[in-house]
Short mmCIF file of C-alpha atoms and ligand atoms in Angstrom, two decimals:
data_model
loop_
_atom_site.label_atom_id
_atom_site.label_comp_id
_atom_site.label_asym_id
_atom_site.label_seq_id
_atom_site.Cartn_x
_atom_site.Cartn_y
_atom_site.Cartn_z
CA UNK A 1 -11.20 9.36 30.11
CA UNK A 2 -10.90 7.10 27.06
CA UNK A 3 -8.72 3.99 26.94
CA UNK A 4 -6.05 5.71 24.86
CA UNK A 5 -5.54 8.48 27.42
CA UNK A 6 -5.66 6.14 30.38
CA UNK A 7 -3.12 3.75 28.99
CA UNK A 8 -0.51 6.31 28.13
CA UNK A 9 -0.90 9.02 30.71
CA UNK A 10 1.74 7.74 33.12
CA UNK A 11 4.48 7.18 30.55
CA UNK A 12 7.49 9.42 30.36
CA UNK A 13 9.69 10.18 27.39
CA UNK A 14 12.45 7.76 28.50
CA UNK A 15 10.01 4.90 28.28
CA UNK A 16 9.05 5.57 24.71
CA UNK A 17 11.14 2.84 23.10
CA UNK A 18 9.45 -0.41 23.83
CA UNK A 19 11.44 -2.96 21.88
CA UNK A 20 8.63 -5.18 20.76
CA UNK A 21 6.55 -5.38 23.92
CA UNK A 22 3.46 -3.57 22.84
CA UNK A 23 2.32 -4.68 19.39
CA UNK A 24 1.82 -7.72 17.23
CA UNK A 25 4.19 -8.13 14.25
CA UNK A 26 2.68 -5.94 11.53
CA UNK A 27 4.12 -7.97 8.57
CA UNK A 28 1.62 -8.62 5.77
CA UNK A 29 2.64 -12.28 5.32
CA UNK A 30 -0.10 -13.48 7.69
CA UNK A 31 -2.77 -11.92 5.50
CA UNK A 32 -2.02 -14.30 2.63
CA UNK A 33 -4.27 -17.02 4.01
CA UNK A 34 -6.98 -14.90 5.60
CA UNK A 35 -10.45 -14.36 4.14
CA UNK A 36 -10.70 -11.14 2.10
CA UNK A 37 -7.09 -10.13 2.81
CA UNK A 38 -5.85 -13.02 0.66
CA UNK A 39 -7.54 -11.66 -2.49
CA UNK A 40 -4.63 -9.47 -3.52
CA UNK A 41 -0.93 -9.98 -2.98
CA UNK A 42 0.61 -6.67 -1.82
CA UNK A 43 4.22 -6.42 -0.86
CA UNK A 44 3.86 -3.40 1.36
CA UNK A 45 0.76 -4.20 3.36
CA UNK A 46 0.48 -4.89 7.06
CA UNK A 47 -1.17 -7.72 8.94
CA UNK A 48 -4.85 -7.75 9.76
CA UNK A 49 -4.12 -9.20 13.21
CA UNK A 50 -2.05 -6.15 14.06
CA UNK A 51 -4.93 -3.87 13.05
CA UNK A 52 -7.50 -5.98 14.93
CA UNK A 53 -5.38 -5.91 18.05
CA UNK A 54 -4.93 -2.13 17.97
CA UNK A 55 -8.65 -1.56 17.34
CA UNK A 56 -9.74 -3.90 20.07
CA UNK A 57 -7.39 -2.32 22.61
CA UNK A 58 -7.72 1.34 21.72
CA UNK A 59 -11.21 1.91 20.32
CA UNK A 60 -13.67 0.88 22.97
CA UNK A 61 -16.93 1.74 21.14
CA UNK A 62 -17.91 2.09 17.48
CA UNK A 63 -15.93 4.96 16.04
CA UNK A 64 -14.43 6.46 12.89
CA UNK A 65 -11.17 4.92 11.75
CA UNK A 66 -8.82 6.61 9.31
CA UNK A 67 -6.08 5.11 7.15
CA UNK A 68 -4.33 7.90 5.19
CA UNK A 69 -2.57 5.25 2.99
CA UNK A 70 -5.15 2.51 2.66
CA UNK A 71 -3.22 0.33 0.17
CA UNK A 72 -5.28 -2.80 -0.39
CA UNK A 73 -7.48 -2.01 2.59
CA UNK A 74 -6.23 -3.96 5.61
CA UNK A 75 -7.21 -1.28 8.13
CA UNK A 76 -10.51 -0.52 6.40
CA UNK A 77 -11.64 -4.14 6.19
CA UNK A 78 -10.77 -4.87 9.83
CA UNK A 79 -12.40 -1.66 11.06
CA UNK A 80 -15.63 -2.40 9.14
CA UNK A 81 -15.71 -6.01 10.34
CA UNK A 82 -15.56 -4.77 13.92
CA UNK A 83 -18.53 -2.46 13.22
CA UNK A 84 -16.56 0.81 12.91
CA UNK A 85 -16.84 3.33 10.14
CA UNK A 86 -13.70 3.44 8.03
CA UNK A 87 -12.21 6.11 5.77
CA UNK A 88 -9.17 5.55 3.61
CA UNK A 89 -7.13 7.71 1.26
CA UNK A 90 -5.28 6.07 -1.63
CA UNK A 91 -3.71 7.58 -4.77
CA UNK A 92 -2.91 4.38 -6.59
CA UNK A 93 -6.17 3.57 -8.46
CA UNK A 94 -5.50 -0.16 -8.51
CA UNK A 95 -4.95 -0.29 -4.73
CA UNK A 96 -7.99 1.96 -4.30
CA UNK A 97 -10.06 -0.44 -6.42
CA UNK A 98 -8.94 -3.29 -4.17
CA UNK A 99 -9.75 -1.58 -0.88
CA UNK A 100 -13.03 -0.21 -2.11
CA UNK A 101 -14.13 -3.58 -3.61
CA UNK A 102 -13.27 -5.28 -0.34
CA UNK A 103 -15.26 -2.93 1.86
CA UNK A 104 -18.21 -2.96 -0.57
CA UNK A 105 -18.18 -6.76 -0.62
CA UNK A 106 -19.01 -6.72 3.12
CA UNK A 107 -22.37 -5.14 2.24
CA UNK A 108 -23.55 -7.42 -0.60
CA UNK A 109 -25.64 -10.56 -0.21
CA UNK A 110 -23.63 -13.70 0.11
CA UNK A 111 -25.03 -15.14 -3.16
CA UNK A 112 -24.51 -11.99 -5.29
CA UNK A 113 -21.55 -13.43 -7.18
CA UNK A 114 -23.16 -16.80 -7.92
CA UNK A 115 -24.99 -15.91 -11.09
CA UNK A 116 -22.26 -13.70 -12.65
CA UNK A 117 -19.71 -16.48 -12.03
CA UNK A 118 -22.01 -19.00 -13.78
CA UNK A 119 -22.44 -16.62 -16.72
CA UNK A 120 -18.70 -16.07 -16.85
CA UNK A 121 -18.11 -19.83 -16.97
CA UNK A 122 -20.63 -20.27 -19.79
CA UNK A 123 -19.29 -17.31 -21.75
CA UNK A 124 -15.68 -18.55 -21.55
CA UNK A 125 -16.57 -22.09 -22.41
CA UNK A 126 -18.64 -21.00 -25.42
CA UNK A 127 -15.96 -18.69 -26.75
CA UNK A 128 -13.23 -21.29 -26.32
CA UNK A 129 -15.18 -23.74 -28.47
CA UNK A 130 -15.92 -21.29 -31.32
CA UNK A 131 -13.71 -19.01 -33.42
CA UNK A 132 -14.47 -16.22 -31.04
CA UNK A 133 -12.70 -12.94 -31.86
CA UNK A 134 -12.52 -10.69 -28.79
CA UNK A 135 -13.51 -7.08 -29.28
CA UNK A 136 -11.39 -5.78 -26.35
CA UNK A 137 -7.93 -4.51 -27.20
CA UNK A 138 -4.73 -4.46 -25.16
CA UNK A 139 -3.94 -1.01 -23.68
CA UNK A 140 -2.11 0.84 -26.43
CA UNK A 141 0.14 2.91 -24.19
CA UNK A 142 1.36 -0.06 -22.13
CA UNK A 143 4.87 -0.60 -23.48
CA UNK A 144 7.03 -3.47 -22.23
CA UNK A 145 10.49 -4.65 -23.21
CA UNK A 146 9.15 -8.04 -24.25
CA UNK A 147 5.54 -9.06 -25.03
CA UNK A 148 3.57 -9.01 -21.80
CA UNK A 149 1.39 -11.95 -22.92
CA UNK A 150 2.07 -14.56 -25.56
CA UNK A 151 -0.71 -14.78 -28.25
CA UNK A 152 -2.77 -17.73 -26.88
CA UNK A 153 -2.82 -16.14 -23.44
CA UNK A 154 -3.60 -12.71 -24.83
CA UNK A 155 -6.72 -14.04 -26.59
CA UNK A 156 -7.99 -15.52 -23.31
CA UNK A 157 -7.29 -12.28 -21.44
CA UNK A 158 -9.14 -10.21 -24.02
CA UNK A 159 -12.09 -12.62 -23.87
CA UNK A 160 -12.25 -12.12 -20.09
CA UNK A 161 -12.27 -8.35 -20.70
CA UNK A 162 -15.16 -8.74 -23.15
CA UNK A 163 -17.13 -10.46 -20.40
CA UNK A 164 -16.26 -7.90 -17.73
CA UNK A 165 -17.49 -5.09 -20.04
CA UNK A 166 -20.99 -6.62 -19.90
CA UNK A 167 -21.29 -6.52 -16.09
CA UNK A 168 -23.62 -3.76 -14.91
CA UNK A 169 -23.50 -4.15 -11.11
CA UNK A 170 -20.55 -1.92 -10.07
CA UNK A 171 -19.53 -4.01 -7.05
CA UNK A 172 -19.60 -7.24 -9.08
CA UNK A 173 -17.61 -5.55 -11.87
CA UNK A 174 -15.04 -4.31 -9.34
CA UNK A 175 -14.68 -7.81 -7.93
CA UNK A 176 -14.11 -9.24 -11.42
CA UNK A 177 -11.57 -6.53 -12.19
CA UNK A 178 -9.88 -7.22 -8.90
CA UNK A 179 -9.72 -10.94 -9.74
CA UNK A 180 -8.06 -10.06 -13.03
CA UNK A 181 -5.68 -7.54 -11.40
CA UNK A 182 -4.70 -10.04 -8.72
CA UNK A 183 -3.86 -12.82 -11.19
CA UNK A 184 -2.82 -11.02 -14.39
CA UNK A 185 0.94 -11.07 -13.77
CA UNK A 186 0.88 -14.81 -12.98
CA UNK A 187 0.15 -15.72 -16.63
CA UNK A 188 2.34 -13.03 -18.15
CA UNK A 189 5.99 -13.03 -19.17
CA UNK A 190 6.77 -10.97 -16.07
CA UNK A 191 6.94 -11.78 -12.35
CA UNK A 192 7.38 -10.07 -9.00
CA UNK A 193 10.82 -10.62 -7.46
CA UNK A 194 9.55 -8.56 -5.47
CA UNK A 195 9.85 -5.77 -8.06
CA UNK A 196 8.32 -6.44 -11.44
CA UNK A 197 10.77 -7.88 -13.98
CA UNK A 198 10.79 -10.35 -16.86
CA UNK A 199 10.41 -14.06 -15.99
CA UNK A 200 13.48 -14.78 -18.08
CA UNK A 201 15.46 -12.22 -16.12
CA UNK A 202 14.84 -14.17 -12.95
CA UNK A 203 15.62 -17.56 -14.56
CA UNK A 204 12.01 -18.65 -15.21
CA UNK A 205 10.62 -19.75 -18.55
CA UNK A 206 7.94 -17.85 -20.45
CA UNK A 207 4.41 -19.21 -20.80
CA UNK A 208 3.26 -20.15 -24.26
CA UNK A 209 -0.17 -21.04 -22.88
CA UNK A 210 -1.75 -20.96 -19.42
CA UNK A 211 -5.11 -21.92 -17.84
CA UNK A 212 -6.09 -18.26 -17.57
CA UNK A 213 -9.85 -18.77 -17.27
CA UNK A 214 -9.38 -21.47 -14.62
CA UNK A 215 -7.11 -19.10 -12.68
CA UNK A 216 -9.78 -16.38 -12.82
CA UNK A 217 -12.45 -18.89 -11.80
CA UNK A 218 -10.54 -20.00 -8.75
CA UNK A 219 -9.91 -16.39 -7.69
CA UNK A 220 -13.60 -15.63 -8.09
CA UNK A 221 -14.53 -18.78 -6.16
CA UNK A 222 -12.16 -17.69 -3.36
CA UNK A 223 -13.81 -14.26 -3.23
CA UNK A 224 -17.33 -15.67 -3.26
CA UNK A 225 -16.46 -18.23 -0.57
CA UNK A 226 -14.89 -15.53 1.66
CA UNK A 227 -17.92 -13.29 1.37
CA UNK A 228 -20.16 -16.18 2.44
CA UNK A 229 -17.82 -17.19 5.22
CA UNK A 230 -17.62 -13.70 6.66
CA UNK A 231 -21.39 -13.29 6.46
CA UNK A 232 -22.11 -16.54 8.26
CA UNK A 233 -19.41 -16.18 10.94
CA UNK A 234 -19.92 -12.58 11.95
CA UNK A 235 -22.52 -11.41 14.45
CA UNK A 236 -21.51 -7.77 13.97
CA UNK A 237 -23.15 -5.62 11.28
CA UNK A 238 -20.19 -4.37 9.21
CA UNK A 239 -19.58 -0.63 9.34
CA UNK A 240 -19.45 1.60 6.25
CA UNK A 241 -16.16 2.00 4.51
CA UNK A 242 -15.11 4.55 1.92
CA UNK A 243 -11.96 5.06 -0.06
CA UNK A 244 -11.12 8.60 -1.09
CA UNK A 245 -9.11 8.45 -4.29
CA UNK A 246 -7.03 11.47 -3.49
CA UNK A 247 -3.80 12.29 -1.75
CA UNK A 248 -4.00 12.39 2.04
CA UNK A 249 -2.32 15.76 1.76
CA UNK A 250 -5.71 17.05 0.64
CA UNK A 251 -7.41 15.71 3.77
CA UNK A 252 -8.90 19.15 4.52
CA UNK A 253 -11.00 18.95 1.34
CA UNK A 254 -12.61 15.70 2.41
CA UNK A 255 -12.81 15.40 6.19
CA UNK A 256 -13.89 17.71 8.96
CA UNK A 257 -11.29 18.77 11.54
CA UNK A 258 -11.38 16.68 14.77
CA UNK A 259 -13.60 14.01 13.21
CA UNK A 260 -11.48 10.82 13.58
CA UNK A 261 -11.27 8.48 16.57
CA UNK A 262 -8.17 6.53 15.61
CA UNK A 263 -5.57 6.44 12.82
CA UNK A 264 -3.93 3.16 11.84
CA UNK A 265 -1.61 3.39 8.90
CA UNK A 266 1.63 2.66 7.19
CA UNK A 267 3.07 5.22 4.80
CA UNK A 268 5.47 4.25 2.02
CA UNK A 269 8.90 3.61 3.54
CA UNK A 270 12.10 5.43 2.71
CA UNK A 271 13.12 2.49 0.54
CA UNK A 272 12.06 3.67 -2.91
CA UNK A 273 9.71 0.74 -3.37
CA UNK A 274 7.99 1.80 -6.56
CA UNK A 275 4.26 1.27 -6.06
CA UNK A 276 3.45 2.72 -9.46
CA UNK A 277 5.97 0.88 -11.59
CA UNK A 278 5.11 -2.37 -9.84
CA UNK A 279 1.41 -1.93 -10.53
CA UNK A 280 1.92 -0.63 -14.12
CA UNK A 281 0.28 -3.75 -15.66
CA UNK A 282 -2.85 -3.37 -13.54
CA UNK A 283 -3.01 0.42 -13.98
CA UNK A 284 -2.90 0.16 -17.78
CA UNK A 285 -4.91 -3.00 -18.24
CA UNK A 286 -7.69 -1.81 -15.93
CA UNK A 287 -7.86 1.53 -17.74
CA UNK A 288 -6.53 3.67 -14.89
CA UNK A 289 -3.50 4.91 -16.79
CA UNK A 290 -3.84 5.98 -20.39
CA UNK A 291 -0.39 7.48 -20.91
CA UNK A 292 3.01 7.95 -19.33
CA UNK A 293 1.78 11.35 -18.11
CA UNK A 294 -0.73 9.59 -15.88
CA UNK A 295 2.09 7.53 -14.40
CA UNK A 296 4.26 10.62 -13.90
CA UNK A 297 1.44 12.41 -12.11
CA UNK A 298 1.14 9.49 -9.69
CA UNK A 299 4.86 9.59 -8.99
CA UNK A 300 4.68 13.29 -8.13
CA UNK A 301 1.79 12.69 -5.75
CA UNK A 302 3.35 9.69 -3.98
CA UNK A 303 4.40 10.25 -0.38
CA UNK A 304 8.11 11.08 -0.48
CA UNK A 305 8.01 10.83 -4.26
CA UNK A 306 10.74 8.53 -5.57
CA UNK A 307 14.50 8.76 -5.83
CA UNK A 308 14.20 8.70 -9.64
CA UNK A 309 11.81 11.66 -9.50
CA UNK A 310 13.95 13.99 -7.37
CA UNK A 311 17.56 12.88 -7.72
CA UNK A 312 18.37 15.35 -10.50
CA UNK A 313 16.73 18.38 -8.91
CA UNK A 314 18.73 21.18 -7.30
CA UNK A 315 19.36 20.61 -3.59
CA UNK A 316 15.89 20.19 -2.13
CA UNK A 317 15.30 22.32 0.99
CA UNK A 318 13.41 21.62 4.21
CA UNK A 319 9.91 23.00 3.89
CA UNK A 320 9.01 23.08 7.61
CA UNK A 321 10.74 25.07 10.28
CA UNK A 322 13.25 23.58 12.74
CA UNK A 323 13.77 20.02 11.50
CA UNK A 324 15.38 17.82 14.18
CA UNK A 325 19.13 18.59 14.49
CA UNK A 326 20.17 14.93 14.32
CA UNK A 327 18.14 14.52 11.11
CA UNK A 328 19.83 17.55 9.55
CA UNK A 329 23.24 16.06 10.44
CA UNK A 330 22.36 12.64 8.99
CA UNK A 331 21.20 14.20 5.73
CA UNK A 332 24.37 16.33 5.49
CA UNK A 333 26.43 13.16 5.97
CA UNK A 334 24.38 11.44 3.27
CA UNK A 335 24.75 14.36 0.86
CA UNK A 336 28.51 14.21 1.26
CA UNK A 337 28.68 10.50 0.30
CA UNK A 338 30.11 9.33 -3.02
CA UNK A 339 30.12 12.72 -4.82
CA UNK A 340 31.92 11.08 -7.76
CA UNK A 341 28.72 9.13 -8.53
CA UNK A 342 26.78 12.33 -9.31
CA UNK A 343 23.04 11.94 -8.82
CA UNK A 344 23.61 8.25 -8.05
CA UNK A 345 25.70 9.25 -5.02
CA UNK A 346 24.65 10.92 -1.76
CA UNK A 347 23.30 14.08 -3.41
CA UNK A 348 20.45 12.29 -5.22
CA UNK A 349 19.59 10.22 -2.12
CA UNK A 350 19.71 13.29 0.15
CA UNK A 351 17.13 14.95 -2.14
CA UNK A 352 14.92 11.89 -1.83
CA UNK A 353 15.30 11.72 1.98
CA UNK A 354 14.51 15.44 2.46
CA UNK A 355 11.43 15.13 0.23
CA UNK A 356 10.41 12.14 2.33
CA UNK A 357 10.80 13.92 5.68
CA UNK A 358 9.06 17.03 4.34
CA UNK A 359 6.14 14.72 3.60
CA UNK A 360 6.42 13.21 7.11
CA UNK A 361 5.64 16.70 8.38
CA UNK A 362 2.65 16.98 6.04
CA UNK A 363 1.48 13.56 7.24
CA UNK A 364 1.75 14.58 10.88
CA UNK A 365 -0.13 17.82 10.12
CA UNK A 366 -2.92 15.87 8.39
CA UNK A 367 -3.21 13.47 11.32
CA UNK A 368 -3.32 16.38 13.74
CA UNK A 369 -6.06 18.01 11.66
CA UNK A 370 -8.24 14.92 11.43
CA UNK A 371 -7.92 13.36 14.90
CA UNK A 372 -10.15 14.26 17.80
CA UNK A 373 -8.36 15.56 20.89
CA UNK A 374 -6.83 12.87 23.14
CA UNK A 375 -7.03 10.31 20.35
CA UNK A 376 -4.12 8.38 18.90
CA UNK A 377 -2.43 7.45 15.67
CA UNK A 378 -0.54 4.20 15.16
CA UNK A 379 1.94 4.55 12.33
CA UNK A 380 3.89 1.52 11.11
CA UNK A 381 7.15 2.58 9.55
CA UNK A 382 10.45 0.85 8.67
CA UNK A 383 13.93 2.27 9.10
CA UNK A 384 16.15 2.60 6.10
CA UNK A 385 19.70 2.39 4.80
CA UNK A 386 20.80 4.86 2.16
CA UNK A 387 24.35 4.76 0.79
CA UNK A 388 25.33 2.64 3.81
CA UNK A 389 23.94 5.17 6.31
CA UNK A 390 21.24 3.90 8.65
CA UNK A 391 18.24 6.25 8.88
CA UNK A 392 16.03 5.65 11.93
CA UNK A 393 12.93 6.85 10.08
CA UNK A 394 10.67 5.96 13.02
CA UNK A 395 12.54 8.24 15.44
CA UNK A 396 12.76 11.11 12.99
CA UNK A 397 9.07 10.78 12.15
CA UNK A 398 8.23 10.80 15.88
CA UNK A 399 10.33 13.95 16.41
CA UNK A 400 8.79 15.64 13.37
CA UNK A 401 5.30 14.83 14.68
CA UNK A 402 6.20 16.53 17.99
CA UNK A 403 7.44 19.60 16.09
CA UNK A 404 4.07 19.59 14.41
CA UNK A 405 2.30 19.62 17.78
CA UNK A 406 1.41 15.96 18.32
CA UNK A 407 2.62 14.06 21.33
CA UNK A 408 4.96 11.12 20.75
CA UNK A 409 3.78 8.43 23.15
CA UNK A 410 5.79 5.41 22.21
CA UNK A 411 7.97 3.75 19.56
CA UNK A 412 7.73 -0.02 19.60
CA UNK A 413 9.77 -2.35 17.42
CA UNK A 414 7.72 -5.53 17.08
CA UNK A 415 9.66 -6.59 14.00
CA UNK A 416 13.41 -6.62 14.32
CA UNK A 417 14.29 -8.01 10.93
CA UNK A 418 12.84 -7.09 7.61
CA UNK A 419 13.90 -8.18 4.18
CA UNK A 420 15.67 -5.40 2.27
CA UNK A 421 14.29 -4.29 -1.00
CA UNK A 422 15.29 -2.34 -4.06
CA UNK A 423 17.87 -0.20 -2.27
CA UNK A 424 19.73 -3.02 -0.65
CA UNK A 425 19.70 -5.20 -3.73
CA UNK A 426 20.16 -2.58 -6.41
CA UNK A 427 23.34 -1.30 -7.97
CA UNK A 428 23.31 1.71 -5.65
CA UNK A 429 23.76 -0.48 -2.58
CA UNK A 430 26.71 -0.33 -0.31
CA UNK A 431 27.33 -4.03 0.17
CA UNK A 432 28.58 -3.76 3.72
CA UNK A 433 25.24 -2.24 4.76
CA UNK A 434 23.81 -5.75 4.54
CA UNK A 435 26.08 -7.01 7.25
CA UNK A 436 26.33 -4.03 9.53
CA UNK A 437 22.80 -2.75 9.82
CA UNK A 438 19.49 -4.33 10.56
CA UNK A 439 16.25 -3.31 8.98
CA UNK A 440 13.32 -3.25 11.36
CA UNK A 441 9.71 -2.16 11.43
CA UNK A 442 8.41 0.13 14.19
CA UNK A 443 5.05 1.31 15.43
CA UNK A 444 5.12 5.03 16.24
CA UNK A 445 2.27 6.00 18.56
CA UNK A 446 1.16 9.63 18.55
CA UNK A 447 -1.55 11.48 20.40
CA UNK A 448 -3.38 14.67 19.62
CA UNK A 449 -3.09 16.93 22.65
C1 SAM B 1 2.72 0.87 2.80
S1 SAM B 1 1.42 1.01 1.67
C2 SAM B 1 -0.01 0.81 2.70
C3 SAM B 1 -0.44 -0.62 2.78
C4 SAM B 1 -1.67 -0.85 3.64
N1 SAM B 1 -1.38 -0.66 5.05
C5 SAM B 1 -2.20 -2.24 3.40
O1 SAM B 1 -2.15 -3.09 4.30
O2 SAM B 1 -2.65 -2.51 2.28
C6 SAM B 1 1.38 2.70 1.28
C7 SAM B 1 0.30 3.13 0.31
O3 SAM B 1 0.28 4.57 0.28
C8 SAM B 1 -0.19 4.96 -0.99
N2 SAM B 1 0.14 6.41 -1.14
C9 SAM B 1 1.36 6.95 -1.46
N3 SAM B 1 1.26 8.28 -1.42
C10 SAM B 1 0.00 8.61 -1.04
C11 SAM B 1 -0.67 9.85 -0.78
N4 SAM B 1 -0.05 11.02 -0.94
N5 SAM B 1 -1.95 9.79 -0.37
C12 SAM B 1 -2.60 8.60 -0.24
N6 SAM B 1 -2.01 7.43 -0.47
C13 SAM B 1 -0.70 7.41 -0.84
C14 SAM B 1 0.57 4.04 -1.91
O4 SAM B 1 -0.06 3.94 -3.18
C15 SAM B 1 0.50 2.70 -1.13
O5 SAM B 1 -0.59 1.95 -1.53
#
């Protein structure tokens, strides 16, 4: 009997809600100072310590770890560092670049970045002293309300791009691109608040000039230092990690049935946080998006899509049989809210919520397909408030997973307060929701029977 089975076999359905007793707080904040995880700020990530803890407790020998929504790679990096094999799915090419560069960096020699960094320093210092005219161009299709970079900064950015274009080693090039992606908004006229908006809009002044090259250099130094630190501190040979740049809904095209030992993941929440809009600068500047069509395609493929994408469609229907009765009732209540607001009222949000829960069913089906029997999935998910109605997303997801044929073992709430996001602070909020409802984050534990 494996640890997962042993631990859970005596639990009954009444004991499923654990109220914070079982897991470490999954909030990403802790990652900000940790080697490798600190390379990229990511609002919707989870903590490496949470992943480490789950892996150490529930995967007793080297195994195959899956993250269907790998984001910037927290699960993958931790799994590889503990000697497991890791597989991730990610549709956002910038996030996929980040996770894949991180796992690849575990396999390179600690000094690999030394020479390219020296060459970068020389190249930038030479071009700053001459009348260097960069050959790189800003991405044509990247339209912004105000200039993204002021001219002096733009010239430095394009010079950096000229250098990156000369790098032939793909891992080194990815790490340079990642350094640019991680820092590029910092020297722009935009900022994350946490959604992307103009600096002026949030009361900050624009930058006429900025030490762009120095910022890149310190990011590269951080990356190089972390690779060396990890190499010298770890006695475990890191496992292989891959990132599949496709939707998890196509899992059957990439993985064999019953091939995964554990799933640790966090899907997008029902909060309309717009991964694609918020990474628009990176997607365009790194050449992943060439037109608005590319952005639209990403929106369509995103788990749960977005409110903006579905609000104007005819009433969206359930696409799996027998959705939980309490979920149906909640959605009906939501649909009936604020009809005078048209698509901005309950109807538009009900469409979004149904799309989201339809995708929860597809997620549960994918997990069921990929997991070996008796193995578990740990899904971090936040609840939500739409039009003032609290939606216990964790409970509904657990029930949907059961409908799909998985066993719901436990729902733990290690994080009882979570900062609201676009929904709470946008013009579609219902102000009293702030006072009356708490946002939390839960870990839903499922087992394949
Ligand atoms: C909550 S974040 C995951 C963060 C991750 N746990 C981390 O620590 O970096 C959810 C991720 O799912 C990705 N995503 C959305 N829809 C997807 C799909 N259909 N297939 C694969 N990835 C998807 C988003 O781009 C986003 O990066």
